[in-house]
PDB file of C-alpha atoms and ligand atoms in Angstrom:
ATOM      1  CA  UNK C   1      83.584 130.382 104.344  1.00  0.00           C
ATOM      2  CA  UNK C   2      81.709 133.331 103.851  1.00  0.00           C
ATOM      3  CA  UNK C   3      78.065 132.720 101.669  1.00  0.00           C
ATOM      4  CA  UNK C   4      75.811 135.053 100.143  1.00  0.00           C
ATOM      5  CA  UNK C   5      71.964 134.588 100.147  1.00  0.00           C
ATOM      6  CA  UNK C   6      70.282 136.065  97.722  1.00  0.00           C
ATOM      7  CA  UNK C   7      66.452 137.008  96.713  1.00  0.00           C
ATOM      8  CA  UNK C   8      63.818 138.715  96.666  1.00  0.00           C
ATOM      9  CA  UNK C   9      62.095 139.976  99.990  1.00  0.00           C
ATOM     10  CA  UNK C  10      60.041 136.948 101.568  1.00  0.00           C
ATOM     11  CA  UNK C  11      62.243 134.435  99.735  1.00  0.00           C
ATOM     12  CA  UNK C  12      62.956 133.272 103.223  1.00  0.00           C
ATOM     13  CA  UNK C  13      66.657 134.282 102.872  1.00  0.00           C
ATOM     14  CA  UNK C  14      66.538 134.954 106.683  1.00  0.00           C
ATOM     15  CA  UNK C  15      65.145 131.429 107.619  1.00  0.00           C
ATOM     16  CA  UNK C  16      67.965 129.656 105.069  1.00  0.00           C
ATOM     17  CA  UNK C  17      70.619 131.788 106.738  1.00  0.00           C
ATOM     18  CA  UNK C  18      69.614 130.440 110.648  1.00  0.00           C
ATOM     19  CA  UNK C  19      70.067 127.345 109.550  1.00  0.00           C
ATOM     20  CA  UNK C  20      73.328 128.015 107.728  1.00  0.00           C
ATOM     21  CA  UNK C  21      74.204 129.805 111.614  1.00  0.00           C
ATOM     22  CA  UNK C  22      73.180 126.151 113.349  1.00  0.00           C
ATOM     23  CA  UNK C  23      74.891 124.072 110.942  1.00  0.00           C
ATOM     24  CA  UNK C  24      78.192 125.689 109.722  1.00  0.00           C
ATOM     25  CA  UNK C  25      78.801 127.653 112.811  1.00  0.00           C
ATOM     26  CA  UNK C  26      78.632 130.762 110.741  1.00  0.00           C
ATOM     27  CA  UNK C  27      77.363 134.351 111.871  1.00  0.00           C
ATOM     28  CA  UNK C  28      74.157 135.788 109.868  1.00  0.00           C
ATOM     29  CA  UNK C  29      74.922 139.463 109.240  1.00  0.00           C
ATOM     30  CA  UNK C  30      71.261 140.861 108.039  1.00  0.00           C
ATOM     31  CA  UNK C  31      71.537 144.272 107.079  1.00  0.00           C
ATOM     32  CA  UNK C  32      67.822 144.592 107.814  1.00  0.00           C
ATOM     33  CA  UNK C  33      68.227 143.305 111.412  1.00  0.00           C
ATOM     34  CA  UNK C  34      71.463 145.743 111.897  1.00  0.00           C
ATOM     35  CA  UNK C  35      69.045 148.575 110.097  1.00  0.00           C
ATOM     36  CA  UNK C  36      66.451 148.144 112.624  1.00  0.00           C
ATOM     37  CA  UNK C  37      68.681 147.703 115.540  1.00  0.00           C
ATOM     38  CA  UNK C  38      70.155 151.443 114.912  1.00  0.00           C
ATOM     39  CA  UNK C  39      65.663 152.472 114.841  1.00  0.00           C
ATOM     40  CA  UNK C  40      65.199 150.666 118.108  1.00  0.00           C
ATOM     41  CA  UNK C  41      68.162 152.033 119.831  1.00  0.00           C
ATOM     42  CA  UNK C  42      67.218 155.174 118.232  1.00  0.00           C
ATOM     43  CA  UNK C  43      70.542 156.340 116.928  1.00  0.00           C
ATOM     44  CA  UNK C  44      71.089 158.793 114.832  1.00  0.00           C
ATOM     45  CA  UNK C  45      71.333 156.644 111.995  1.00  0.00           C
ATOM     46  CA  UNK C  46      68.389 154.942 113.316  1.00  0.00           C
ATOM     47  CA  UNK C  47      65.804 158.581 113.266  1.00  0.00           C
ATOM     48  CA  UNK C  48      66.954 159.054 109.843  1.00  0.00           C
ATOM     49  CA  UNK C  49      66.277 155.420 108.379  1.00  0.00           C
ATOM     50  CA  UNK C  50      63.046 155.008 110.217  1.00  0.00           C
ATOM     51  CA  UNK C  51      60.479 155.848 107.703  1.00  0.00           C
ATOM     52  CA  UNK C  52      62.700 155.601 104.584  1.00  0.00           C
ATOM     53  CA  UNK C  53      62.749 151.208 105.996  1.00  0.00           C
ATOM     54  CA  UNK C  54      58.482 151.726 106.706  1.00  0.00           C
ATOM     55  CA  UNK C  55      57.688 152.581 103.379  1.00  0.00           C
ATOM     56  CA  UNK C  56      59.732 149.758 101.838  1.00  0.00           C
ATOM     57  CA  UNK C  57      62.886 152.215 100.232  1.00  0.00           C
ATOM     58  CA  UNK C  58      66.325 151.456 100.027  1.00  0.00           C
ATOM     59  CA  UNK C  59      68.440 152.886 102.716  1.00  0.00           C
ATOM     60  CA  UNK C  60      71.294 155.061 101.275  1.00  0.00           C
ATOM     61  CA  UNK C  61      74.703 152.984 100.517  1.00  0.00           C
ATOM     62  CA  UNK C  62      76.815 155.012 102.591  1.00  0.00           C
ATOM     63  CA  UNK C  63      74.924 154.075 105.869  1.00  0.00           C
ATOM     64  CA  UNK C  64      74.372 150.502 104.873  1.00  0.00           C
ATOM     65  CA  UNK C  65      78.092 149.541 103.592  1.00  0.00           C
ATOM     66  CA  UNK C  66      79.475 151.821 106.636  1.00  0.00           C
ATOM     67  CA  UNK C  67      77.338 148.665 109.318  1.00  0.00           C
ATOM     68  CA  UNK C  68      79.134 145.993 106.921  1.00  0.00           C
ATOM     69  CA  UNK C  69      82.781 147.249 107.142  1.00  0.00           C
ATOM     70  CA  UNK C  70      81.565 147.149 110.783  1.00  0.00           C
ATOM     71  CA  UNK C  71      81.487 143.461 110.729  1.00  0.00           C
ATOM     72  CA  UNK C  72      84.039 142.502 107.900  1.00  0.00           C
ATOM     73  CA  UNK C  73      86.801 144.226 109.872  1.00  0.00           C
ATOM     74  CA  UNK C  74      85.678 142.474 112.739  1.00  0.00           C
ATOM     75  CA  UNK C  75      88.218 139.336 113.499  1.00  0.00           C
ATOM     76  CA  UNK C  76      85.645 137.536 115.057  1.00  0.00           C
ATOM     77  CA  UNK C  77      83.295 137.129 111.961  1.00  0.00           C
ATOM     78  CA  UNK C  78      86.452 136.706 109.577  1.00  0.00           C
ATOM     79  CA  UNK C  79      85.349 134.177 106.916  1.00  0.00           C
ATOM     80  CA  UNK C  80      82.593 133.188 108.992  1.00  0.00           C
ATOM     81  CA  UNK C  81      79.641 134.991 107.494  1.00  0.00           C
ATOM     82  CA  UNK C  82      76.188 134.539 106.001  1.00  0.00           C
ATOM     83  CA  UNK C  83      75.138 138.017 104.133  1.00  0.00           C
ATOM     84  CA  UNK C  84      71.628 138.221 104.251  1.00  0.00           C
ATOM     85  CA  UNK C  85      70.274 141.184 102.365  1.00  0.00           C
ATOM     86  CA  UNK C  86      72.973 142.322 101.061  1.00  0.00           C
ATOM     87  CA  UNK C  87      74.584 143.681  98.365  1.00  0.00           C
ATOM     88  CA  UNK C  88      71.107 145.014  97.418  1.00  0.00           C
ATOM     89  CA  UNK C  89      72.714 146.701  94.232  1.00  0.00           C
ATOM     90  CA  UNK C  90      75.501 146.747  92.033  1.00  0.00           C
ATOM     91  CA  UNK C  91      77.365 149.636  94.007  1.00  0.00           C
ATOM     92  CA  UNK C  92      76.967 147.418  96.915  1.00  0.00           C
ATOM     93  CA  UNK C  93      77.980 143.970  95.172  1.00  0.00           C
ATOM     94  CA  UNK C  94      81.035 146.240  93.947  1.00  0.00           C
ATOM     95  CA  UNK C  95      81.649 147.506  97.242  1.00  0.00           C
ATOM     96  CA  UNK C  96      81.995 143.911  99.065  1.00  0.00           C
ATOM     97  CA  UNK C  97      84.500 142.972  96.996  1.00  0.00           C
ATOM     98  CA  UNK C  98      86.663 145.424  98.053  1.00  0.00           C
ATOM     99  CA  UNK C  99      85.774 145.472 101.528  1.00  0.00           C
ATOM    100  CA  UNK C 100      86.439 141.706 101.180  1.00  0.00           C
ATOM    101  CA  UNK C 101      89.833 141.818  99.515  1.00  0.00           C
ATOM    102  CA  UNK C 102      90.979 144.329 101.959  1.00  0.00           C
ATOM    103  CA  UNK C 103      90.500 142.348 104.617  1.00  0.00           C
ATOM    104  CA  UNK C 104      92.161 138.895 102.989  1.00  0.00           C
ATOM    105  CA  UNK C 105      88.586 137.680 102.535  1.00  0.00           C
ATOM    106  CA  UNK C 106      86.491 136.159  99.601  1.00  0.00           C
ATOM    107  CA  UNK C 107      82.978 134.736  98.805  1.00  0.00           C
ATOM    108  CA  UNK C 108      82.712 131.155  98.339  1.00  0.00           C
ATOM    109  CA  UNK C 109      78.962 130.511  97.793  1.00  0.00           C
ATOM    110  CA  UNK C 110      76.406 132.300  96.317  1.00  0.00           C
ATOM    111  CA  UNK C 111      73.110 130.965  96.871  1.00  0.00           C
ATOM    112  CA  UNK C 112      69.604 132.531  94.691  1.00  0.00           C
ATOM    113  CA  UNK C 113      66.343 131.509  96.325  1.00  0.00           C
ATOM    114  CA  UNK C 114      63.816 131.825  93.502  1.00  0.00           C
ATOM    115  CA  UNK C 115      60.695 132.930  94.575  1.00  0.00           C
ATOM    116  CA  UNK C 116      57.557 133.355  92.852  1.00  0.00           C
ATOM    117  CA  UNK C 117      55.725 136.889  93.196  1.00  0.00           C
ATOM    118  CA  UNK C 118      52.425 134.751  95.026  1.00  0.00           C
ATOM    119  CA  UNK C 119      54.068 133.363  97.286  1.00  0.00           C
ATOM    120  CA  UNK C 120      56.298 136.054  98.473  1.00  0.00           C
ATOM    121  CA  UNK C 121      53.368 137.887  99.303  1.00  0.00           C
ATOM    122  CA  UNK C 122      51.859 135.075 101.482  1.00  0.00           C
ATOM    123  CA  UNK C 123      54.961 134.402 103.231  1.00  0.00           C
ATOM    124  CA  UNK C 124      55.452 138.470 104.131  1.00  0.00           C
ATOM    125  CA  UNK C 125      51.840 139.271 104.841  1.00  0.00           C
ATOM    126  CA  UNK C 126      51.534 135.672 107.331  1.00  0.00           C
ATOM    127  CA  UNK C 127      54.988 136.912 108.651  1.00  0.00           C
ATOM    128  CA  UNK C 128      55.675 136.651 112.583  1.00  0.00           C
ATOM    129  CA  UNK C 129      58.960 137.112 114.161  1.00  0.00           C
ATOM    130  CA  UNK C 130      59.830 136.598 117.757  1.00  0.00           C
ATOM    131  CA  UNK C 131      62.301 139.335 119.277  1.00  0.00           C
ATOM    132  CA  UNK C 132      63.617 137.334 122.224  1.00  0.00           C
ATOM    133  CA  UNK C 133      64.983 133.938 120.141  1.00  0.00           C
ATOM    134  CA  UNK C 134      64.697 135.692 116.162  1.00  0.00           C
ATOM    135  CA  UNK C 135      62.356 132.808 115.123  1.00  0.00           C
ATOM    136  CA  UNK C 136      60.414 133.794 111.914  1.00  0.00           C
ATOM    137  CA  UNK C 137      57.215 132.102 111.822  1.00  0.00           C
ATOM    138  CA  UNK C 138      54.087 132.290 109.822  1.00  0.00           C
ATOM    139  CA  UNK C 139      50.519 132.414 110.645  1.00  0.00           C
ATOM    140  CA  UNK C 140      48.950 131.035 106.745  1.00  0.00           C
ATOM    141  CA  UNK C 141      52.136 128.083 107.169  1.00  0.00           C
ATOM    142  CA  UNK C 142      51.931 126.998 110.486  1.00  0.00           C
ATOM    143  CA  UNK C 143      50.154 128.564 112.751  1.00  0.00           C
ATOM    144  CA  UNK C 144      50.266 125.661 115.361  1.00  0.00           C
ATOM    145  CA  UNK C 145      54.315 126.897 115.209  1.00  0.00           C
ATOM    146  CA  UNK C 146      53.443 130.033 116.626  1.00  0.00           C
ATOM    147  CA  UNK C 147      50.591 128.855 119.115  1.00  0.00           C
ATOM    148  CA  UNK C 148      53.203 126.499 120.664  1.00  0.00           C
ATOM    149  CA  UNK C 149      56.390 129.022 120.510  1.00  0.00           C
ATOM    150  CA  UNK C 150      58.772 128.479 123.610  1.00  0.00           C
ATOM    151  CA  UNK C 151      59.422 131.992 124.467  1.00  0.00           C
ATOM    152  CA  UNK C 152      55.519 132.435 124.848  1.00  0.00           C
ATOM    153  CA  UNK C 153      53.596 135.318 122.613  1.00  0.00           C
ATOM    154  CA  UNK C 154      54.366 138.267 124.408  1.00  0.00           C
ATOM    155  CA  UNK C 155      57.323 138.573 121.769  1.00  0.00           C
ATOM    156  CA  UNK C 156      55.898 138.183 118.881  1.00  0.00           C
ATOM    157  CA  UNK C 157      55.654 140.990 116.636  1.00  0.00           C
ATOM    158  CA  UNK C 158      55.175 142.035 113.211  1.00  0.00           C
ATOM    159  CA  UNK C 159      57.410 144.213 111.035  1.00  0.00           C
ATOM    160  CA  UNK C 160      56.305 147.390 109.911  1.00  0.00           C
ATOM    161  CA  UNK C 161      57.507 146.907 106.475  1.00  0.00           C
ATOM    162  CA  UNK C 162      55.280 143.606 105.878  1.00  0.00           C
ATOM    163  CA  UNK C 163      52.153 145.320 104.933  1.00  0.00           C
ATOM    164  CA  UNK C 164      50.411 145.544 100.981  1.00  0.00           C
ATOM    165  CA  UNK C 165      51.424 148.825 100.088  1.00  0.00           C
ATOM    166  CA  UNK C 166      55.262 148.499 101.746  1.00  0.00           C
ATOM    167  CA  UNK C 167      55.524 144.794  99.658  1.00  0.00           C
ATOM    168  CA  UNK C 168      54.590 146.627  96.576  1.00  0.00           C
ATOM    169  CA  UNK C 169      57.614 149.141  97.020  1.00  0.00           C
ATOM    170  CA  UNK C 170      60.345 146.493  97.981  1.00  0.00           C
ATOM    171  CA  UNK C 171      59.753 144.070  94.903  1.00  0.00           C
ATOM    172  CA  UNK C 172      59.473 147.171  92.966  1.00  0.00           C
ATOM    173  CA  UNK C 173      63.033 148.017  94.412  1.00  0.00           C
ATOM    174  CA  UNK C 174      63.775 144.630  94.495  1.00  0.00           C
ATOM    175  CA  UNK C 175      63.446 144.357  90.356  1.00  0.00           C
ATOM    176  CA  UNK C 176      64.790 147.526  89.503  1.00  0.00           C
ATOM    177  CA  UNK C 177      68.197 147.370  91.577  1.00  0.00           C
ATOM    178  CA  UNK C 178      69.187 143.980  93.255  1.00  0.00           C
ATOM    179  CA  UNK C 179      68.194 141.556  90.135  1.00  0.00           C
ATOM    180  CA  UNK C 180      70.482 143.246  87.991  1.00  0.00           C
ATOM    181  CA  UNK C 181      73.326 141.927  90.679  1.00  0.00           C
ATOM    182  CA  UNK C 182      72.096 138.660  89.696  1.00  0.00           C
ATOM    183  CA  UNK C 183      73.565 139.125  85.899  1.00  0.00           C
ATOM    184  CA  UNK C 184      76.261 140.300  87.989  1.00  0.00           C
ATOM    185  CA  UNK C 185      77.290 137.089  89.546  1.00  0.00           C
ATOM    186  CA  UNK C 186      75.370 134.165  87.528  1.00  0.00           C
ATOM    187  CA  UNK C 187      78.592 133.772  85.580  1.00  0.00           C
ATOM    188  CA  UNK C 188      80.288 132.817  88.862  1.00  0.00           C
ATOM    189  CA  UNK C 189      81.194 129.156  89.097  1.00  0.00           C
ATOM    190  CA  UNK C 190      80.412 129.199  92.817  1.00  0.00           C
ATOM    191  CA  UNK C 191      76.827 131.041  92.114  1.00  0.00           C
ATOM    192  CA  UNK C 192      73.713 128.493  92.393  1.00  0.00           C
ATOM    193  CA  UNK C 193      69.927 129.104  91.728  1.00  0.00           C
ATOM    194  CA  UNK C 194      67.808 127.098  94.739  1.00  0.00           C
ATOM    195  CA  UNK C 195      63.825 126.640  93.785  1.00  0.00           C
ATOM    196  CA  UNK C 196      62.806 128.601  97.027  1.00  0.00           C
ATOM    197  CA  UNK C 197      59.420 127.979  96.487  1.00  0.00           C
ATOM    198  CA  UNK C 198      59.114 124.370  97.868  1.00  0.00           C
ATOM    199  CA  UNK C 199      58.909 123.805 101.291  1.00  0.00           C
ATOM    200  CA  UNK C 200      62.013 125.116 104.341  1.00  0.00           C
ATOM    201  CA  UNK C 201      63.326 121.531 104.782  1.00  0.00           C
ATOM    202  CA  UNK C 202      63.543 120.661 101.296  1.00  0.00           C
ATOM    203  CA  UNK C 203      65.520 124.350 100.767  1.00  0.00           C
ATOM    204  CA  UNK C 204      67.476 123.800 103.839  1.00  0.00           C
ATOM    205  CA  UNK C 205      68.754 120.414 102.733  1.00  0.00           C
ATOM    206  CA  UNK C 206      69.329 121.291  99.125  1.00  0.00           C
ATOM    207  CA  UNK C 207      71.431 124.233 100.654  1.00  0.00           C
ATOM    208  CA  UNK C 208      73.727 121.878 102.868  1.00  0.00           C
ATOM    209  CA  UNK C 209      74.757 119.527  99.968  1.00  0.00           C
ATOM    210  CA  UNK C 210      75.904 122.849  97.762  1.00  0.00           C
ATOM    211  CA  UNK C 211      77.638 124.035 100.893  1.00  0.00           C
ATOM    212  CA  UNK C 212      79.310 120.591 102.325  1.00  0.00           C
ATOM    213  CA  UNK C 213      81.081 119.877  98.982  1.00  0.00           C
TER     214      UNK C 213
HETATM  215  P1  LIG A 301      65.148 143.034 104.994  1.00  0.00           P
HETATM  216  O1  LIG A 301      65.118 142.755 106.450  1.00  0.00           O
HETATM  217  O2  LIG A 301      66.342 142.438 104.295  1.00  0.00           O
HETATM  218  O3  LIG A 301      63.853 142.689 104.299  1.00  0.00           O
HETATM  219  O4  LIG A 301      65.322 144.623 104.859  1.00  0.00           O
HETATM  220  C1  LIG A 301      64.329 145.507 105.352  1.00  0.00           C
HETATM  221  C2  LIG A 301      64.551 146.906 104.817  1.00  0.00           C
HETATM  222  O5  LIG A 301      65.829 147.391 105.265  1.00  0.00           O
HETATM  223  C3  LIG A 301      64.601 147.036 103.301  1.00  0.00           C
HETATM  224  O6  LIG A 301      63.318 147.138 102.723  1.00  0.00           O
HETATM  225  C4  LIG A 301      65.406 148.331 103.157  1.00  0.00           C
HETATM  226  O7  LIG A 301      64.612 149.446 103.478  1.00  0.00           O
HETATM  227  C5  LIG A 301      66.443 148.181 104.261  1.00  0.00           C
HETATM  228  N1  LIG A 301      67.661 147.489 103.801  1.00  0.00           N
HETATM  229  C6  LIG A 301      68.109 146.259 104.200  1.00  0.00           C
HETATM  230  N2  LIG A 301      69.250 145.917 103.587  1.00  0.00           N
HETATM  231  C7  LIG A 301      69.544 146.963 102.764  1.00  0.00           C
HETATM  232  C8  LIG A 301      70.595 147.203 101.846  1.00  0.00           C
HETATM  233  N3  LIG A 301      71.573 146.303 101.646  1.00  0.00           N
HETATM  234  N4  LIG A 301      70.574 148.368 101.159  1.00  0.00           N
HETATM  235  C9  LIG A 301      69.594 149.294 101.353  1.00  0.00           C
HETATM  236  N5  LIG A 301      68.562 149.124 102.180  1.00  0.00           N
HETATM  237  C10 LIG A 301      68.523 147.963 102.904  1.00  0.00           C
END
């Protein structure tokens, strides 16, 4: 199956799709994660993404849907993926379909995590992520998490993206060009609406029961 996550930024789409990974033996294909990959490797594409991804701005389509076809052509992810962060817009949404039917490929779930603006900004601003395992943690949450983090704190880092003035940007970019994809699927008899604002286990269980049916 192949499963879309949708949501704002800090809606913990990220967190959801790890545990989709563990359960369903599916791959999580972040476009944010492949976007800063190209930045640490410091590709081409990566030099001239760098600060456009800092200040919170959409990368341009091209790049981003050129990293997907990347993966959907890729037998080993066939019908086996979690998109996380994208399609960010309706080009993109538009896009994925045909990048999906050309490949003899569909969605099957759409999942929107419903997040209010307060606690998006909590859950950015606390944000910790550890580059050796992936982990996202959080330091308002659970800070005892991070204190007691197997791979020790030498890998913990923040993002440059989850500061005040970078939030403001990506919900601004957020509103403006990825809800309007929501209108675009909420018709969809496989599209459901998840209250992301309760707590990761309560989400993560409420996801399984959509997806196990
Ligand atoms: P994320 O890790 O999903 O929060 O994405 C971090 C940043 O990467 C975003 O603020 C954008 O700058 C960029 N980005 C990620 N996915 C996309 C996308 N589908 N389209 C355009 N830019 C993206």
């Amino acid at each position: 199956m192949n499963v879309i996550i949708f949501g704002p930024p800090g809606s913990g789409k990220g967190t959801q799709s790890q545990n989709l990974v563990n359960k369903f033996d599916l791959h999580q294909v972040s476009t944010g994660d492949l976007l800063r990959l190209e930045i640490k490797e410091k590709s081409e594409i990566g030099k001239k993404i760098e600060k456009i991804i800092e200040q919170g701005d959409f990368v341009k389509d091209n790049i981003v849907n050129e990293l997907l076809n990347r993966v959907i052509t890729n037998p080993k992810y066939k019908n086996k993926i979690v998109f996380d962060g994208y399609p960010r817009n309706i080009n993109q949404a538009e896009t994925l379909e045909v990048m999906l039917n050309s490949n003899n490929q569909s969605i099957n779930f759409i999942l929107f995590l419903k997040v209010s603006r307060e606690i998006i900004e909590k859950r950015i601003l606390g944000r910790i992520i550890c580059e050796k395992c992936n982990k996202t943690m959080n330091e308002y949450f659970n800070e005892k998490e991070i204190v007691n983090h197997e791979c020790g704190k030498n890998y913990l880092k923040k993002r440059k993206d989850d500061n005040q003035a970078a939030i403001i940007t990506r919900y601004e970019e957020y509103m403006a060009k990825t809800k309007p994809v929501l209108d675009f699927y909420s018709t969809r008899s496989y599209f459901h609406e998840i209250d992301g604002n309760q707590k990761i286990q309560v989400i993560k269980g409420k996801i399984e029961d959509i997806l196990k049916v």
